[in-house]
PDB file of C-alpha atoms in Angstrom:
ATOM      1  CA  VAL R   1     104.282  96.367 112.773  1.00 94.00           C
ATOM      2  CA  ARG R   2     105.059 100.030 114.428  1.00 96.00           C
ATOM      3  CA  LEU R   3     107.457 102.103 112.929  1.00 98.00           C
ATOM      4  CA  VAL R   4     110.020 103.983 115.621  1.00 98.00           C
ATOM      5  CA  GLU R   5     112.170 106.683 114.522  1.00 98.00           C
ATOM      6  CA  SER R   6     114.463 108.494 116.832  1.00 98.00           C
ATOM      7  CA  GLY R   7     117.725 110.331 117.053  1.00 98.00           C
ATOM      8  CA  GLY R   8     116.806 113.608 115.872  1.00 98.00           C
ATOM      9  CA  GLY R   9     117.612 116.905 117.405  1.00 98.00           C
ATOM     10  CA  LEU R  10     118.755 120.354 116.815  1.00 98.00           C
ATOM     11  CA  VAL R  11     122.291 120.522 115.510  1.00 98.00           C
ATOM     12  CA  GLN R  12     124.602 123.285 113.889  1.00 98.00           C
ATOM     13  CA  ALA R  13     125.401 123.113 110.032  1.00 98.00           C
ATOM     14  CA  GLY R  14     128.246 121.205 109.613  1.00 98.00           C
ATOM     15  CA  GLY R  15     127.201 118.785 112.285  1.00 98.00           C
ATOM     16  CA  SER R  16     126.167 115.014 112.405  1.00 98.00           C
ATOM     17  CA  LEU R  17     123.218 112.883 113.573  1.00 98.00           C
ATOM     18  CA  ARG R  18     122.474 109.311 113.640  1.00 98.00           C
ATOM     19  CA  LEU R  19     118.816 108.125 113.243  1.00 98.00           C
ATOM     20  CA  SER R  20     117.306 104.900 114.179  1.00 98.00           C
ATOM     21  CA  CYS R  21     114.162 103.118 112.954  1.00 98.00           C
ATOM     22  CA  LYS R  22     112.992  99.951 114.707  1.00 96.00           C
ATOM     23  CA  PRO R  23     110.025  98.441 113.249  1.00 96.00           C
ATOM     24  CA  SER R  24     108.544  96.878 116.496  1.00 94.00           C
ATOM     25  CA  GLY R  25     106.750  93.542 115.876  1.00 94.00           C
ATOM     26  CA  ILE R  26     108.088  92.758 112.720  1.00 95.00           C
ATOM     27  CA  ILE R  27     109.307  89.464 111.728  1.00 94.00           C
ATOM     28  CA  THR R  28     112.590  88.491 110.420  1.00 94.00           C
ATOM     29  CA  SER R  29     111.544  87.318 106.952  1.00 95.00           C
ATOM     30  CA  VAL R  30     109.803  90.714 106.414  1.00 95.00           C
ATOM     31  CA  PHE R  31     112.408  93.248 107.573  1.00 96.00           C
ATOM     32  CA  ASN R  32     115.003  91.177 105.479  1.00 95.00           C
ATOM     33  CA  GLY R  33     112.809  90.735 102.651  1.00 95.00           C
ATOM     34  CA  ASN R  34     112.191  94.564 101.659  1.00 96.00           C
ATOM     35  CA  ASP R  35     113.900  97.690 100.664  1.00 97.00           C
ATOM     36  CA  TRP R  36     113.868 100.034 103.327  1.00 98.00           C
ATOM     37  CA  GLY R  37     113.926 103.737 102.922  1.00 98.00           C
ATOM     38  CA  TRP R  38     114.411 106.771 104.826  1.00 98.00           C
ATOM     39  CA  TYR R  39     111.934 109.622 104.018  1.00 98.00           C
ATOM     40  CA  ARG R  40     111.969 113.323 104.868  1.00 98.00           C
ATOM     41  CA  GLN R  41     109.027 115.930 104.989  1.00 98.00           C
ATOM     42  CA  ALA R  42     109.770 119.810 105.368  1.00 96.00           C
ATOM     43  CA  PRO R  43     107.378 122.241 106.468  1.00 92.00           C
ATOM     44  CA  GLY R  44     104.622 122.527 103.508  1.00 95.00           C
ATOM     45  CA  LYS R  45     106.445 120.409 101.348  1.00 97.00           C
ATOM     46  CA  GLN R  46     105.723 116.597 100.107  1.00 97.00           C
ATOM     47  CA  ARG R  47     107.593 113.235 101.821  1.00 97.00           C
ATOM     48  CA  ASP R  48     110.573 112.652  99.688  1.00 97.00           C
ATOM     49  CA  LEU R  49     112.500 109.141  99.861  1.00 98.00           C
ATOM     50  CA  VAL R  50     116.295 110.265 100.342  1.00 98.00           C
ATOM     51  CA  ALA R  51     118.090 106.905 101.444  1.00 98.00           C
ATOM     52  CA  ARG R  52     117.414 103.508 100.168  1.00 98.00           C
ATOM     53  CA  PHE R  53     118.872 100.134 101.508  1.00 98.00           C
ATOM     54  CA  THR R  54     117.935  97.284  99.086  1.00 98.00           C
ATOM     55  CA  THR R  55     117.637  93.640  99.705  1.00 97.00           C
ATOM     56  CA  THR R  56     120.886  93.331  97.949  1.00 97.00           C
ATOM     57  CA  ARG R  57     122.742  95.463 100.413  1.00 97.00           C
ATOM     58  CA  SER R  58     122.884  98.180  97.696  1.00 98.00           C
ATOM     59  CA  THR R  59     122.443 101.621  98.728  1.00 98.00           C
ATOM     60  CA  ILE R  60     120.912 104.526  96.649  1.00 98.00           C
ATOM     61  CA  TYR R  61     120.497 108.494  97.563  1.00 98.00           C
ATOM     62  CA  ALA R  62     119.060 111.192  96.508  1.00 98.00           C
ATOM     63  CA  ASP R  63     121.318 113.732  95.034  1.00 98.00           C
ATOM     64  CA  SER R  64     120.859 116.188  97.792  1.00 98.00           C
ATOM     65  CA  VAL R  65     122.191 113.826 100.412  1.00 98.00           C
ATOM     66  CA  GLN R  66     124.907 112.025  98.100  1.00 98.00           C
ATOM     67  CA  GLY R  67     128.171 111.744 100.031  1.00 98.00           C
ATOM     68  CA  ARG R  68     126.621 113.185 103.060  1.00 98.00           C
ATOM     69  CA  PHE R  69     124.244 110.582 104.292  1.00 98.00           C
ATOM     70  CA  THR R  70     124.585 106.768 104.967  1.00 98.00           C
ATOM     71  CA  ILE R  71     121.877 104.091 105.040  1.00 98.00           C
ATOM     72  CA  SER R  72     122.682 101.119 106.979  1.00 98.00           C
ATOM     73  CA  LYS R  73     120.740  97.781 108.537  1.00 97.00           C
ATOM     74  CA  ASP R  74     121.449  96.003 111.420  1.00 97.00           C
ATOM     75  CA  TYR R  75     119.516  92.417 110.732  1.00 95.00           C
ATOM     76  CA  ALA R  76     120.425  91.147 114.003  1.00 95.00           C
ATOM     77  CA  LYS R  77     118.477  93.896 115.987  1.00 96.00           C
ATOM     78  CA  LYS R  78     116.325  94.782 113.194  1.00 97.00           C
ATOM     79  CA  ILE R  79     117.250  98.402 113.104  1.00 98.00           C
ATOM     80  CA  VAL R  80     117.945 100.570 110.102  1.00 98.00           C
ATOM     81  CA  TYR R  81     119.980 103.563 110.683  1.00 98.00           C
ATOM     82  CA  LEU R  82     120.611 106.958 108.875  1.00 98.00           C
ATOM     83  CA  GLN R  83     124.005 108.385 109.384  1.00 98.00           C
ATOM     84  CA  MET R  84     123.888 112.235 108.377  1.00 98.00           C
ATOM     85  CA  ASN R  85     126.869 114.293 108.380  1.00 98.00           C
ATOM     86  CA  SER R  86     127.923 117.825 107.260  1.00 98.00           C
ATOM     87  CA  LEU R  87     124.048 118.498 107.652  1.00 98.00           C
ATOM     88  CA  ARG R  88     122.814 121.902 105.794  1.00 98.00           C
ATOM     89  CA  PRO R  89     119.966 123.747 107.228  1.00 97.00           C
ATOM     90  CA  GLU R  90     118.010 122.633 104.051  1.00 97.00           C
ATOM     91  CA  ASP R  91     117.936 119.009 105.856  1.00 98.00           C
ATOM     92  CA  THR R  92     115.680 120.392 108.281  1.00 98.00           C
ATOM     93  CA  ALA R  93     112.349 118.024 108.032  1.00 98.00           C
ATOM     94  CA  VAL R  94     110.834 115.320 109.925  1.00 98.00           C
ATOM     95  CA  TYR R  95     112.382 111.876 108.953  1.00 98.00           C
ATOM     96  CA  TYR R  96     110.412 108.732 108.725  1.00 98.00           C
ATOM     97  CA  CYS R  97     111.373 105.231 107.762  1.00 98.00           C
ATOM     98  CA  ASN R  98     109.363 102.867 106.026  1.00 98.00           C
ATOM     99  CA  THR R  99     109.822  99.941 103.255  1.00 97.00           C
ATOM    100  CA  LEU R 100     109.776 101.123  99.630  1.00 95.00           C
ATOM    101  CA  GLU R 101     106.322 100.059  98.988  1.00 95.00           C
ATOM    102  CA  GLU R 102     105.196 102.056 102.189  1.00 94.00           C
ATOM    103  CA  SER R 103     104.467  98.596 103.321  1.00 92.00           C
ATOM    104  CA  PHE R 104     103.219  99.809 107.081  1.00 96.00           C
ATOM    105  CA  ASP R 105     101.450 103.028 108.576  1.00 97.00           C
ATOM    106  CA  TRP R 106     103.718 106.182 109.024  1.00 97.00           C
ATOM    107  CA  GLY R 107     105.469 106.310 112.337  1.00 97.00           C
ATOM    108  CA  GLN R 108     105.805 109.729 114.272  1.00 97.00           C
ATOM    109  CA  GLY R 109     108.855 110.360 112.612  1.00 98.00           C
ATOM    110  CA  THR R 110     112.093 112.465 114.174  1.00 98.00           C
ATOM    111  CA  GLN R 111     112.374 115.990 113.845  1.00 98.00           C
ATOM    112  CA  VAL R 112     115.683 117.005 112.338  1.00 98.00           C
ATOM    113  CA  THR R 113     116.544 120.758 112.990  1.00 98.00           C
ATOM    114  CA  VAL R 114     119.895 122.346 111.493  1.00 98.00           C
ATOM    115  CA  SER R 115     120.487 125.878 112.415  1.00 98.00           C
ATOM    116  CA  SER R 116     122.907 128.179 110.291  1.00 94.00           C
TER     117      SER R 116
END
């Protein structure tokens, strides 16, 4: 399985982006049977989980993004999305997806840069 993230870019503060994560080669049972998360890593910092989509279709967010980010899952297309609204400069980071257990090798991520 290869994790492929896309959708990042440069945006002004207050703007929006939608990120996509497509686990290439994944089988349906594995995609459906795991909690999935979006993580981010800012320069010089550790990679942190910011949003989680559980197998029971619940969503959990880090306090820093609660109310601004929305994680969703397209079961038919096997894609995990992250809708990011009201972006702030502190959201600047490389964003990655993976299961909660970090089952797969990390992808290249997608860079999100928010200017003030």
